Amino acid sequence: VCASSVLLVVWAGFCSAVCVEVPSETEAVQGTHMKLLCISCMKREEVTASTVVEWFYRPEGGKDEPIYEYRKTNHEFPSRFSGRLQWNGSKDMQDVSITVLNVTLNDSGIYTCNITREFEFEIHRPLFTSSRLIHLTVVEEAGEDFTSVISEIMMYILLVFLTLWLLIEMVYCYRKVSKAEEAAQENATDYLAIPSENKENCAVPVEE
């Protein structure tokens, strides 16, 4: 029964794709590639819908301007990002992300990902829309993450603790061995100090 249950869970995992709407990162380093993550998980009734994706960019104090569109084919609008946008969407159109190549300081701003799904029903074709906003900040150099700093400190503390514990164990074992050797030497000395007559008396008689 347990084996059957495990096989059923594995089979279900392969048959049904898992979709998790993870928020995008909001900080990029100048000169690197930045993936603007936009995930919109489909519901069961949306599987038969056609998807249209529109990406907009709004600089600080400016207006939204279209930069990228997916409508059965990819289309990049003329903008400051011309030649620097790459489609990273999945085949099932749940992940409709794009990547900005060679990020510059002027790329900071608000990115909007609009998803429109048109249901392919015979009687009517309703629309479902959703949006994702990404507030992107571009910095010149990568700042040190507080979590990574804490992890490094904990790692060094653990290494010091393990080193001290190993030294203590080595000293304890050395003392234990030394005491055992001293006890063996004392027993040997006591035996040698016994007169030869007593040694003969200590011998076990052999029966014929």
Coordinates of C-alpha atoms in Angstrom, one line a residue, residues 35-196:
K35 CA 15.2 38.8 -15.3
L36 CA 11.9 40.5 -14.7
L37 CA 9.9 37.7 -13.3
C38 CA 6.2 37.6 -14.2
I39 CA 4.2 34.4 -13.4
S40 CA 0.5 34.1 -13.7
C41 CA -0.7 30.6 -12.8
M42 CA -3.6 29.2 -14.9
K43 CA -6.7 27.9 -13.4
R44 CA -8.3 24.7 -14.8
E45 CA -10.8 26.6 -17.0
E46 CA -8.0 28.8 -18.4
V47 CA -6.1 26.0 -20.1
T48 CA -8.1 26.5 -23.4
A49 CA -7.5 30.3 -23.4
S50 CA -5.2 32.2 -25.7
T51 CA -2.7 34.5 -23.9
V52 CA -1.5 38.0 -24.7
V53 CA 1.4 39.6 -22.7
E54 CA 2.3 43.3 -22.7
W55 CA 5.3 44.8 -20.9
F56 CA 5.4 48.5 -20.1
Y57 CA 8.2 50.7 -18.6
R58 CA 7.6 53.9 -16.6
P59 CA 10.6 56.0 -15.5
E60 CA 10.5 58.1 -12.4
G61 CA 8.0 60.9 -13.0
G62 CA 7.2 59.7 -16.5
K63 CA 4.4 57.7 -18.2
D64 CA 4.0 54.1 -19.2
E65 CA 5.6 53.2 -22.6
P66 CA 5.3 49.8 -24.3
I67 CA 8.5 47.9 -24.6
Y68 CA 7.6 44.3 -25.3
E69 CA 4.6 42.2 -26.4
Y70 CA 3.8 38.6 -27.0
R71 CA 0.8 37.9 -29.2
K72 CA 1.5 34.4 -30.7
T73 CA 4.8 35.9 -31.7
N74 CA 7.3 38.1 -30.0
H75 CA 7.4 41.8 -30.7
E76 CA 9.9 44.4 -29.3
F77 CA 8.8 48.1 -29.4
P78 CA 11.4 50.8 -30.2
S79 CA 12.6 52.1 -26.9
R80 CA 15.7 52.6 -24.8
F81 CA 15.7 48.8 -24.4
S82 CA 15.9 48.1 -28.1
G83 CA 18.1 45.0 -28.7
R84 CA 18.4 44.4 -24.9
L85 CA 15.1 42.5 -24.2
Q86 CA 14.9 38.7 -24.3
W87 CA 11.8 36.5 -23.9
N88 CA 11.9 34.0 -21.1
G89 CA 8.4 32.8 -21.1
S90 CA 7.4 29.1 -20.7
K91 CA 5.5 27.1 -23.3
D92 CA 2.4 26.8 -21.1
M93 CA 2.4 30.7 -20.8
Q94 CA 2.3 30.7 -17.1
D95 CA 5.7 32.2 -16.9
V96 CA 5.8 35.3 -19.1
S97 CA 9.0 36.8 -17.9
I98 CA 11.5 38.9 -19.9
T99 CA 15.2 39.6 -19.3
V100 CA 16.9 43.0 -19.7
L101 CA 20.4 42.5 -21.0
N102 CA 23.3 44.7 -19.9
V103 CA 21.3 46.7 -17.4
T104 CA 22.2 50.4 -17.0
L105 CA 21.5 52.9 -14.3
N106 CA 18.8 54.5 -16.5
D107 CA 16.8 51.3 -16.4
S108 CA 15.5 52.0 -12.9
G109 CA 11.8 52.5 -12.8
I110 CA 8.5 50.6 -12.7
Y111 CA 7.8 47.7 -15.0
T112 CA 4.3 46.5 -15.6
C113 CA 3.4 43.0 -16.9
N114 CA -0.1 42.8 -18.2
I115 CA -1.6 39.3 -19.0
T116 CA -4.8 38.9 -20.9
R117 CA -6.4 35.5 -21.5
E118 CA -9.3 35.0 -23.9
F119 CA -11.3 31.9 -23.3
E120 CA -12.0 29.8 -26.4
F121 CA -15.6 28.8 -25.7
E122 CA -18.1 28.2 -28.5
I123 CA -20.8 30.5 -27.2
H124 CA -18.8 33.4 -25.7
R125 CA -15.2 34.4 -25.3
P126 CA -14.7 36.1 -22.0
L127 CA -11.4 37.8 -21.0
F128 CA -9.3 37.5 -17.9
T129 CA -6.7 40.1 -17.1
S130 CA -4.0 40.5 -14.5
S131 CA -1.1 42.8 -13.8
R132 CA 2.3 42.6 -12.0
L133 CA 4.3 45.6 -11.0
I134 CA 8.1 45.5 -10.5
H135 CA 9.8 48.5 -8.9
L136 CA 13.4 48.0 -10.2
T137 CA 16.4 49.8 -8.8
V138 CA 19.8 49.6 -10.6
V139 CA 22.9 50.0 -8.5
E140 CA 26.6 50.4 -9.5
E141 CA 27.9 47.6 -7.2
A142 CA 26.3 44.7 -5.5
G143 CA 25.7 45.4 -1.8
E144 CA 26.5 42.7 0.7
D145 CA 23.4 40.8 1.8
F146 CA 22.7 40.9 5.5
T147 CA 21.6 37.2 5.5
S148 CA 24.9 36.1 3.8
V149 CA 26.9 38.1 6.4
I150 CA 25.1 36.3 9.2
S151 CA 25.6 33.0 7.5
E152 CA 29.3 33.6 7.2
I153 CA 29.6 34.6 10.8
M154 CA 27.7 31.5 12.0
M155 CA 29.9 29.3 9.8
Y156 CA 33.1 30.7 11.3
I157 CA 31.7 30.3 14.9
L158 CA 30.8 26.7 14.1
L159 CA 34.4 26.1 12.7
V160 CA 36.0 27.5 15.8
F161 CA 33.7 25.5 18.1
L162 CA 34.4 22.3 16.2
T163 CA 38.2 23.0 16.3
L164 CA 38.1 23.6 20.1
W165 CA 35.9 20.5 20.6
L166 CA 38.4 18.4 18.6
L167 CA 41.4 19.7 20.6
I168 CA 39.6 18.9 23.9
E169 CA 38.8 15.4 22.7
M170 CA 42.5 14.9 21.7
V171 CA 43.8 16.1 25.1
Y172 CA 41.2 13.9 26.9
C173 CA 42.2 10.8 24.9
Y174 CA 45.9 11.6 25.3
R175 CA 45.5 11.8 29.1
K176 CA 43.5 8.7 29.2
V177 CA 46.1 6.7 27.3
S178 CA 48.9 8.2 29.4
K179 CA 47.1 7.1 32.6
A180 CA 46.6 3.6 31.2
E181 CA 50.3 3.4 30.3
E182 CA 51.3 4.6 33.8
A183 CA 49.1 2.0 35.4
A184 CA 50.6 -0.7 33.3
Q185 CA 54.1 0.4 34.2
E186 CA 53.2 0.4 37.9
N187 CA 51.8 -3.1 37.7
A188 CA 55.0 -4.3 35.9
T189 CA 57.2 -2.6 38.6
D190 CA 55.2 -4.2 41.4
Y191 CA 55.5 -7.6 39.8
L192 CA 59.3 -7.2 39.4
A193 CA 59.6 -6.2 43.0
I194 CA 58.1 -9.5 44.3
P195 CA 60.8 -11.9 45.5
S196 CA 61.6 -14.9 43.4

